[in-house]
CSV table of C-alpha atoms in Angstrom, one decimal:
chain,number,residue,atom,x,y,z
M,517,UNK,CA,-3.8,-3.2,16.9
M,518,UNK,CA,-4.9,-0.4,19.1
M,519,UNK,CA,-2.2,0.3,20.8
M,520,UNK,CA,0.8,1.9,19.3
M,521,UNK,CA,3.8,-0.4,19.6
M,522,UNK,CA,6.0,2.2,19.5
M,523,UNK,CA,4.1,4.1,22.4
M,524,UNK,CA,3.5,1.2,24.5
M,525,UNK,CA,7.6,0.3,24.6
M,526,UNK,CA,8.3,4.1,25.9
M,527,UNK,CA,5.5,3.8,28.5
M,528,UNK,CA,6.9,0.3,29.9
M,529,UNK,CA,10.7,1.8,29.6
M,530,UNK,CA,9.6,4.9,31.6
M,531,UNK,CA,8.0,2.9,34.4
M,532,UNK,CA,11.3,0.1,34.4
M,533,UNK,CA,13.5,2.8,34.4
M,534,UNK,CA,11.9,4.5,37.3
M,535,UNK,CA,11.6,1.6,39.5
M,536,UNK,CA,15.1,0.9,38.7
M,537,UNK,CA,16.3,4.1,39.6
M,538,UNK,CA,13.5,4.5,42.8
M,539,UNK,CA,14.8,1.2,44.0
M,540,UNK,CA,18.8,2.3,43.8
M,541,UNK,CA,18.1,5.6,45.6
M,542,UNK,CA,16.4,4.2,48.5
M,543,UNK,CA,19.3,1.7,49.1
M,544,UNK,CA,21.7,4.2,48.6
M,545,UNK,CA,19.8,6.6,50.8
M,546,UNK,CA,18.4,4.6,53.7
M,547,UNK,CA,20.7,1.7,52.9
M,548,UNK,CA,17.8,-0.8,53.0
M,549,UNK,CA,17.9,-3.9,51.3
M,550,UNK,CA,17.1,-4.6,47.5
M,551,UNK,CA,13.8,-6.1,48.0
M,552,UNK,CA,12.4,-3.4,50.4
M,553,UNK,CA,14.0,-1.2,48.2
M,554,UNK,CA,12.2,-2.1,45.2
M,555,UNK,CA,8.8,-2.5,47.6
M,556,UNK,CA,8.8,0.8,48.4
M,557,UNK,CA,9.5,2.2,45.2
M,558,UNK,CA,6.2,0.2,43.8
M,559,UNK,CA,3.6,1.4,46.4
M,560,UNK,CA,5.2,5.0,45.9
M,561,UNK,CA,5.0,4.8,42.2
M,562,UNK,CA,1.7,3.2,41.5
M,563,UNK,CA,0.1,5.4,45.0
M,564,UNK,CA,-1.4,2.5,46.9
M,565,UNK,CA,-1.2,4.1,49.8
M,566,UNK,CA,0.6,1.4,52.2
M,567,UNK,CA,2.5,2.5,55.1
M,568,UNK,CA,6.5,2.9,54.5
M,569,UNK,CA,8.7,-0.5,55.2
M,570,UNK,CA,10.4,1.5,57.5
M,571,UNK,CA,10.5,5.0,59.1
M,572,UNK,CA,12.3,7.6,56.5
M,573,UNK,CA,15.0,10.0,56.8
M,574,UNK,CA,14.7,13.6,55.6
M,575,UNK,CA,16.5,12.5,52.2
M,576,UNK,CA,14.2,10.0,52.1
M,577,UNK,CA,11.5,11.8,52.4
M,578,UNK,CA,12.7,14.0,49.5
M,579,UNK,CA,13.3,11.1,47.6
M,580,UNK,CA,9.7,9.8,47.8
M,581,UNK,CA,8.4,12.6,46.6
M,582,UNK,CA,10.4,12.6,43.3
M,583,UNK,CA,9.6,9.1,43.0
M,584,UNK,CA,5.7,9.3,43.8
M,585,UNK,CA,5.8,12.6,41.3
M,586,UNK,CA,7.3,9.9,38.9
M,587,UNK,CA,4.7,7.9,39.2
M,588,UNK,CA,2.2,10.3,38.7
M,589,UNK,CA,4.0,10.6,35.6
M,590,UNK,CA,3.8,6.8,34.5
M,591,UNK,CA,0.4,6.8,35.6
M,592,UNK,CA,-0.7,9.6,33.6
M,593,UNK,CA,0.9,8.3,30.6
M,594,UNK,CA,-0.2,4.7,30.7
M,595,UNK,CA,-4.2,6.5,31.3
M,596,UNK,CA,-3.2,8.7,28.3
M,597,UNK,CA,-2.3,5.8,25.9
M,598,UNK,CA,-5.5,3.6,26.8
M,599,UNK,CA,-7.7,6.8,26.3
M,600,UNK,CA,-5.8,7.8,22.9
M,601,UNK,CA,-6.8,3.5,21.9
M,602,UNK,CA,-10.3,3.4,22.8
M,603,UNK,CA,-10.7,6.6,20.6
M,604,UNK,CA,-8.7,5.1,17.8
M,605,UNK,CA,-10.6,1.7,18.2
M,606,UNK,CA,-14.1,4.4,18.2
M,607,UNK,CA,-12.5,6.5,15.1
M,608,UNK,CA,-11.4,3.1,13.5
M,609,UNK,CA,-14.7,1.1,13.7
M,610,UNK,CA,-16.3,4.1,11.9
M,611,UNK,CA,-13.7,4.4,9.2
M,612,UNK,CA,-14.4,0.4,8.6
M,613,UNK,CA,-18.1,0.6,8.3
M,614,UNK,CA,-17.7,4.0,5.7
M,615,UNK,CA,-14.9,1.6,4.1
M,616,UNK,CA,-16.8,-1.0,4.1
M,617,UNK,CA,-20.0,1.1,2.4
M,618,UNK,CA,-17.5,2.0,-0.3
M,619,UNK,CA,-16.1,-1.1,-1.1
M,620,UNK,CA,-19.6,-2.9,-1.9
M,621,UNK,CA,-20.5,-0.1,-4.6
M,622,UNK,CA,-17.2,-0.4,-6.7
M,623,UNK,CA,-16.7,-2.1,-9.3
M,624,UNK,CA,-14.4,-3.1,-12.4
M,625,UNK,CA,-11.6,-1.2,-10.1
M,626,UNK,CA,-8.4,-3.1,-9.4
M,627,UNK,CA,-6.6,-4.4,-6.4
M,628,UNK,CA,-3.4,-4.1,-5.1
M,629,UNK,CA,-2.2,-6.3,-2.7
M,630,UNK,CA,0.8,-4.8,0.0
M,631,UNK,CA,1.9,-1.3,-0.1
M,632,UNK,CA,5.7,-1.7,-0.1
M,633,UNK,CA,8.1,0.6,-2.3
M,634,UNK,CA,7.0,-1.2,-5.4
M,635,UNK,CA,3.0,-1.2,-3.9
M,636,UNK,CA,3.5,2.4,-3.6
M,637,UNK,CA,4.3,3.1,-7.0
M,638,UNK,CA,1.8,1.5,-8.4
M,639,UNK,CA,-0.8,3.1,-6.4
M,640,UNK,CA,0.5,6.3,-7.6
M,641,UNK,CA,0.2,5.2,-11.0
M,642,UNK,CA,-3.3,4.2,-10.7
M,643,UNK,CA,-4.0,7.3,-9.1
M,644,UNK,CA,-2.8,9.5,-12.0
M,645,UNK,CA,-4.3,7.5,-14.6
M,646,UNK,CA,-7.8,8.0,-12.5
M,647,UNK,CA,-8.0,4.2,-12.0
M,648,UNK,CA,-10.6,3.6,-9.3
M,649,UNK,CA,-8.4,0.8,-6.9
M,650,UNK,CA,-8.6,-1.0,-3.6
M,651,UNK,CA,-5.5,-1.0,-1.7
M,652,UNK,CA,-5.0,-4.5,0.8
M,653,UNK,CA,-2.5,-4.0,3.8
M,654,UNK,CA,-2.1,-5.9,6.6
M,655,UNK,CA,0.5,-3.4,8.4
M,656,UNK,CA,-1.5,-1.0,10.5
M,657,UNK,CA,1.7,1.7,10.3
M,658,UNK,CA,2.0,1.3,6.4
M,659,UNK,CA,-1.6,1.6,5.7
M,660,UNK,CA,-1.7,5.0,7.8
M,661,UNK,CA,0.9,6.1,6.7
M,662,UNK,CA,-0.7,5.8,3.1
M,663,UNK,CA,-3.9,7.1,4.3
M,664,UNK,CA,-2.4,10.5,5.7
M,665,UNK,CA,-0.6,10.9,2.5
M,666,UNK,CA,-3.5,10.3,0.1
M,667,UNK,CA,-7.0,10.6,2.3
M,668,UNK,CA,-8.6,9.6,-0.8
M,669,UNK,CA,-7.9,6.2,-1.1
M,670,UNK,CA,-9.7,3.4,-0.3
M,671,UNK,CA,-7.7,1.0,2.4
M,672,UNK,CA,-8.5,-2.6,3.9
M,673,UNK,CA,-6.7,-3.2,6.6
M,674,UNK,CA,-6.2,-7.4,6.3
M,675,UNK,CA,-4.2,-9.7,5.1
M,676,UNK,CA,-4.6,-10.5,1.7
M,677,UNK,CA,-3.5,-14.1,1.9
M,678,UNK,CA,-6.8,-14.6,3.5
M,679,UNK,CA,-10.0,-15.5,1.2
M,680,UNK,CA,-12.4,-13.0,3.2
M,681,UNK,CA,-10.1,-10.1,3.0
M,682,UNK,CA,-10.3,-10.5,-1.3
M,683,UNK,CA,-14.1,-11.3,-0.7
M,684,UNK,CA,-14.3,-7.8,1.0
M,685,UNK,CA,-12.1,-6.1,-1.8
M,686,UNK,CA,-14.8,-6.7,-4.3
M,687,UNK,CA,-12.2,-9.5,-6.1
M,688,UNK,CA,-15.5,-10.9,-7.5
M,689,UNK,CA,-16.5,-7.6,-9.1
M,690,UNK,CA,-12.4,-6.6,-9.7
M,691,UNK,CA,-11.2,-6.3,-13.7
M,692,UNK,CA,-7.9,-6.8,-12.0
M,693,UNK,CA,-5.7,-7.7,-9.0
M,694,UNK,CA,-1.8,-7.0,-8.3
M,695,UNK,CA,-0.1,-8.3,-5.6
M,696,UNK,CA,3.4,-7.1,-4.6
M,697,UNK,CA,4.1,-8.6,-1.0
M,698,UNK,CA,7.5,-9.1,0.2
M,699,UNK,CA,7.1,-12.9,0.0
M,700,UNK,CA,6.7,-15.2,-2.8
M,701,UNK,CA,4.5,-17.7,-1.1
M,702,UNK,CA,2.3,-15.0,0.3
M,703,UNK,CA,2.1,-13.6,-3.8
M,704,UNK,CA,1.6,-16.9,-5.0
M,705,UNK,CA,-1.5,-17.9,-2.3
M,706,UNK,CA,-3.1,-14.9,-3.6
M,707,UNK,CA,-3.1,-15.4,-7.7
M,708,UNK,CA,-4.3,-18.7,-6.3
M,709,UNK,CA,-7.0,-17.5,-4.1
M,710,UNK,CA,-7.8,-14.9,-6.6
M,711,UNK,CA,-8.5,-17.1,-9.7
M,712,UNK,CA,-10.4,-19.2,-7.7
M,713,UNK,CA,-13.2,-16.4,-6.8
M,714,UNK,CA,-13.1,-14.9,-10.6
M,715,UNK,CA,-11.5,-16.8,-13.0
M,716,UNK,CA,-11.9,-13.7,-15.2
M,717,UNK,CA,-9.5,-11.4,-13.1
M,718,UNK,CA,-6.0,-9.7,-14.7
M,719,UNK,CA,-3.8,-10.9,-11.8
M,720,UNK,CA,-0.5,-9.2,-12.5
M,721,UNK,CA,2.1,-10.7,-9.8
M,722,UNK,CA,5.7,-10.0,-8.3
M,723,UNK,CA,8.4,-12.6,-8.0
M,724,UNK,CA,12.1,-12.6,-7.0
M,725,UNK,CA,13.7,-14.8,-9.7
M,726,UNK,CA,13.1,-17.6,-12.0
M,727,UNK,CA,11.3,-20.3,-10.5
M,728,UNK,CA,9.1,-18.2,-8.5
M,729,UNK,CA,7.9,-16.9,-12.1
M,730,UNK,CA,7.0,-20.1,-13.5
M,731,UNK,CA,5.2,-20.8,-10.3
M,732,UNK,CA,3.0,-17.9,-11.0
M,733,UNK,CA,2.2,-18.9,-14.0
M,734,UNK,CA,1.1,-21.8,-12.4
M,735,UNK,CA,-0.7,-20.2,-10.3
M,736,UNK,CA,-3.2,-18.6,-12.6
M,737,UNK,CA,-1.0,-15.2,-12.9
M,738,UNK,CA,-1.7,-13.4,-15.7
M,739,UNK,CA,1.6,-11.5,-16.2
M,740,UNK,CA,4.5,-11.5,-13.4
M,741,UNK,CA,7.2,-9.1,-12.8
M,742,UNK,CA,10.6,-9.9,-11.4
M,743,UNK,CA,11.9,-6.2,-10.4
M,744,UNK,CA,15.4,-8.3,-9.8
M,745,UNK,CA,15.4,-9.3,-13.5
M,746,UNK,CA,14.0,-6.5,-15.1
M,747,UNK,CA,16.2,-3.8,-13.1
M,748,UNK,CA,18.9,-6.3,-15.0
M,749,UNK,CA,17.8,-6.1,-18.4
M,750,UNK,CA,17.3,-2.5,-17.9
M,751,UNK,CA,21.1,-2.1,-16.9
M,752,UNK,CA,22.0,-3.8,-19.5
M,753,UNK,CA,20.3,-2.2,-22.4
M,754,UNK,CA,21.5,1.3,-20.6
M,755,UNK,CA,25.0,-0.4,-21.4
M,756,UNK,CA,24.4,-1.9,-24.8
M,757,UNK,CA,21.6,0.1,-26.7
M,758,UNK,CA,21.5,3.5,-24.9
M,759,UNK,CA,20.0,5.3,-27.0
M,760,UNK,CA,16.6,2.5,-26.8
M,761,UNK,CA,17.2,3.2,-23.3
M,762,UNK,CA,17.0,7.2,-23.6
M,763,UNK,CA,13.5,6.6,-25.6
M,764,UNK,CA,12.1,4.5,-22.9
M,765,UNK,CA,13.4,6.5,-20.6
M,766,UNK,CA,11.6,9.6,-21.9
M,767,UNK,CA,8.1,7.6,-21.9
M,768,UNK,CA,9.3,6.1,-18.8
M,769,UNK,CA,6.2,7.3,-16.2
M,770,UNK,CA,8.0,9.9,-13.8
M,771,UNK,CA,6.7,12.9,-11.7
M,772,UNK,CA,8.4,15.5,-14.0
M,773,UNK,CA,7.3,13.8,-17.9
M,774,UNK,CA,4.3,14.1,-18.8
M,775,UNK,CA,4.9,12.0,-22.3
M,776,UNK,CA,4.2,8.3,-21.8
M,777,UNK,CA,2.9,5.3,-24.1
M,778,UNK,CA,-0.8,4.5,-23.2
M,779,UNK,CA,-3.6,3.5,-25.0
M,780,UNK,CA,-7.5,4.5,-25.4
M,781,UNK,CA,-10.1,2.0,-26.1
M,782,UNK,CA,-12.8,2.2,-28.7
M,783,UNK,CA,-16.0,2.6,-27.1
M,784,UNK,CA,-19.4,0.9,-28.2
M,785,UNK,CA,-20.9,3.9,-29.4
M,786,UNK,CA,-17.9,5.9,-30.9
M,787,UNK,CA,-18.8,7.0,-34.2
M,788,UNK,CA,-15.1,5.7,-35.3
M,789,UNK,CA,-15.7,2.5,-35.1
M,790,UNK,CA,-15.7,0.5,-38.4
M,791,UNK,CA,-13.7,3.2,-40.0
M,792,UNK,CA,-9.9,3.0,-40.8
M,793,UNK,CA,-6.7,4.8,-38.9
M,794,UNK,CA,-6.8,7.1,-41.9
M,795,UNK,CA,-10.3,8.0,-42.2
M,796,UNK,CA,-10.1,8.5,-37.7
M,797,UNK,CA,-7.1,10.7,-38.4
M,798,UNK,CA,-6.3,10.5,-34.6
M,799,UNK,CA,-2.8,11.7,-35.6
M,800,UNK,CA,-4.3,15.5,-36.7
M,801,UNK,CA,-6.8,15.4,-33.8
M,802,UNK,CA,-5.0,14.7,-31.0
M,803,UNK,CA,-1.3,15.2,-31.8
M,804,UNK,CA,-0.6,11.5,-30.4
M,805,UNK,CA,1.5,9.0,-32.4
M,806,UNK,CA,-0.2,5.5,-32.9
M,807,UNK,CA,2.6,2.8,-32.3
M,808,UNK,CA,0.1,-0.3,-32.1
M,809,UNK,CA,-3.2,-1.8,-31.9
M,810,UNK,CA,-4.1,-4.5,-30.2
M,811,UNK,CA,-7.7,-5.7,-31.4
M,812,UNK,CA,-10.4,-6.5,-29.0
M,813,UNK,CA,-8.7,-4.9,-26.2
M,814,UNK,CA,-9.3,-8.2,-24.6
M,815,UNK,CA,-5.7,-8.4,-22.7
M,816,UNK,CA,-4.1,-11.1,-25.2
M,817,UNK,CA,-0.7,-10.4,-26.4
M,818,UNK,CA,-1.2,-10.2,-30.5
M,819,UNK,CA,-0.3,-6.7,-31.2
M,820,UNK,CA,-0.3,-4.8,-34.5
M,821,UNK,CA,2.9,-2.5,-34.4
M,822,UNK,CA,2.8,0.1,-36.6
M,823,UNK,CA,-0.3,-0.5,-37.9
M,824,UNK,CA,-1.8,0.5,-41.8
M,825,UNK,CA,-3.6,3.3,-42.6
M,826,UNK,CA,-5.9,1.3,-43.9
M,827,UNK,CA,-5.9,-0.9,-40.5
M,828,UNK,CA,-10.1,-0.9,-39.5
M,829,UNK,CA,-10.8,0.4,-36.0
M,830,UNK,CA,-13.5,-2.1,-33.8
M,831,UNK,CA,-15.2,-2.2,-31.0
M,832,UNK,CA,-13.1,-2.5,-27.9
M,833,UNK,CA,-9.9,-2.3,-29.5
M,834,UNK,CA,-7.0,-0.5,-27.7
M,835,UNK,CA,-5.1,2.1,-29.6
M,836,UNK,CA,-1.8,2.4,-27.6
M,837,UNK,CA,0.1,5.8,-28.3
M,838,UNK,CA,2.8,8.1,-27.5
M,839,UNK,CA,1.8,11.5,-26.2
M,840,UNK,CA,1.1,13.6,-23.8
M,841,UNK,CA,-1.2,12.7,-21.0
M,842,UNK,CA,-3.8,15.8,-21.9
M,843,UNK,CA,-3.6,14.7,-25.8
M,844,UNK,CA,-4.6,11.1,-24.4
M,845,UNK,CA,-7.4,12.3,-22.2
M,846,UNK,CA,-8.9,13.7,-25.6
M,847,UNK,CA,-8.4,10.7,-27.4
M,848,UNK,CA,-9.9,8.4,-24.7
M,849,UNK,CA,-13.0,11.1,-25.1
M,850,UNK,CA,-12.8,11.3,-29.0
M,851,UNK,CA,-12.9,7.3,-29.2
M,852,UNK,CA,-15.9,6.9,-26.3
C-alpha cells in the first residue's frame, strides 16, 4: 500500500470538515440555502473558478477567503501525500529488487513467518545468535516498523500463506521455517505449504491450545509451541518447584544474562572428533558445563543427559552446554 492509511484519513477529515464548516458559514452569513451553501464552498475550496451563486456581502467576502485559503490548504496536502507515495512506491521498488538480490544468495537461513510480539522475539534471538533469517510480513506498518529498528534485516513484504511468497524466501534452500501468525489456520497452511516445497525443513509452529497442536503435527510441524500452555506450566512450576524455576530462569535468554544453555556442533574437520568428553576436556578449555549430547545433531529427540567421560564425540553431534555466550563462541570455534 502506498498510501499511508493513517495519512489519507487526516487528509479526507480535513477537507469534510472544511466543507462542513464552509457550507454553515455561508448560510449563516448570507443565509442562503444548504445546497448553494455547500456549492459554493466546493468551487471555493477546490479553485475552479466559477462565478459566485449569488452576489456576496462584505462578510462574505471575508468568509471566502478563509475558505478558498482552506482549500489551498487541502489541496496542498492531498498533492503532498500523492508526491510523498510515488516516492515511496520509487524507494520501495528499489528496496524489493536489492531484497530480492539478497534473498536468492542465502541459504541454510531460517524463516520466520509474522512479526508479532512472539515474531519479534524470535527475531531478536536469531539475531544474537548470528543466525542468518528471512523475516515474512504481510503488514506494511509492522514490517517498517521492524526495518527502522533493525536496518539489517532482511524483510518480504507478502503474505506467507501464499506459496510464491515461501518460494521467494528461499523455503527450498531454508534449514528451517517458524511461523507465528495470529491465526491458527493461517500457521497451519504454512507447515503445510512448507513441507510440501522441502520436505527436509525444521518447521517449528505456534498454536493456541490443544487441538490446534495435534493439527500441526498433522500438518508436517516439526515442533509446536502453545505460548497459552507453556506460560501455564511455567506458572505453575514458579508455584510448585521454584527453585527449578530460578535455574531456568537464570539460563532463561534475556537482554541483561548473558548465561544460557546452547550447544556447538562438531564440525567435519575438528580434530576432536573420535575422541572422548575426557580426552576433548571442553570443561578446562572453555569453562562451559556439558549437560547433554545429542548424536548426529540431526534434530531427533534422543538425548544423552549427563553424558560419560568416556562418551565418544562424532561428526555432527551437538554438545549442548551451560555457559556464557563468549565461552560458547570458543567452543563452536574449538569444535569447527
Amino acid at each position: 500500500m502506498i498510501f499511508r492509511r493513517s495519512q489519507v484519513i487526516i487528509v479526507l477529515v480535513f477537507i469534510v470538515v472544511l466543507n462542513a464548516v464552509g457550507a454553515a458559514g455561508y448560510r449563516w452569513i448570507e443565509g442562503w440555502s444548504w445546497d448553494d451553501a455547500l456549492y459554493m464552498t466546493v468551487i471555493t475550496t477546490t479553485a475552479v473558478g466559477f462565478h459566485e451563486v449569488h452576489p456576496l456581502t462584505s462578510a462574505g467576502r471575508t468568509w471566502t477567503t478563509f475558505v478558498l485559503g482552506g482549500g489551498l490548504i487541502g489541496l496542498g496536502m492531498w498533492f503532498a501525500l500523492v508526491t510523498a507515495a510515488m516516492v515511496r512506491m520509487d524507494l520501495g521498488n528499489n528496496e524489493k529488487r536489492k531484497t530480492m538480490k539478497r534473498l536468492k544468495r542465502i541459504r541454510d537461513h531460517v524463516i520466520v513467518c509474522g512479526v508479532g510480539r512472539m515474531g519479534l522475539q524470535i527475531v531478536h534471538e536469531l539475531n544474537h545468535a548470528g543466525q542468518e533469517f528471512v523475516v515474512v510480513e504481510r503488514d506494511e506498518e509492522a514490517a517498517e516498523s521492524l526495518q527502522r529498528a533493525s536496518p539489517q534485516v532482511l524483510i518480504l513484504e507478502d503474505d506467507a500463506t501464499k506459496d510464491r511468497a515461501l518460494v521467494e524466501a528461499g523455503v527450498e534452500r531454508a534449514k528451517g521455517l517458524v511461523t507465528c501468525l495470529s491465526e491458527d489456520a493461517d500457521n497451519l497452511y504454512v507447515c503445510l505449504t512448507a513441507q510440501h516445497l522441502n520436505p527436509e525443513l525444521t518447521v517449528i509452529a505456534r498454536a493456541e491450545g490443544k487441538p490446534a497442536i495435534d493439527k500441526m503435527y498433522r500438518a508436517g510441524a516439526t515442533h509446536v509451541v502453545s505460548p497459552n500452555v507453556t506460560g501455564a506450566i511455567w506458572v505453575a512450576s514458579v508455584l510448585v518447584r521454584p527453585s527449578v524455576a530460578a535455574l531456568l530462569n537464570v539460563t532463561a535468554p534475556r537482554h541483561n544474562v548473558s548465561r544460557r544453555i546452547d550447544h556447538a556442533t562438531v564440525g567435519a574437520q575438528c580434530a576432536l572428533a573420535g575422541k572422548t568428553l575426557d580426552e576433548a576436556r571442553i570443561p578446562d578449555v572453555t569453562g562451559l558445563v556439558v549437560i547433554a549430547i545429542r548424536k548426529d545433531g540431526r534434530g531427533h529427540d534422543e538425548v544423552d543427559f549427563n553424558p560419560d567421560k568416556s562418551t565418544e564425540l562424532g561428526v555432527g553431534d551437538d554438545v549442548i552446554v551451560l555457559g556464557e555466550n563468549e565461552q560458547v563462541r570458543k567452543l563452536r570455534a574449538y569444535l569447527s
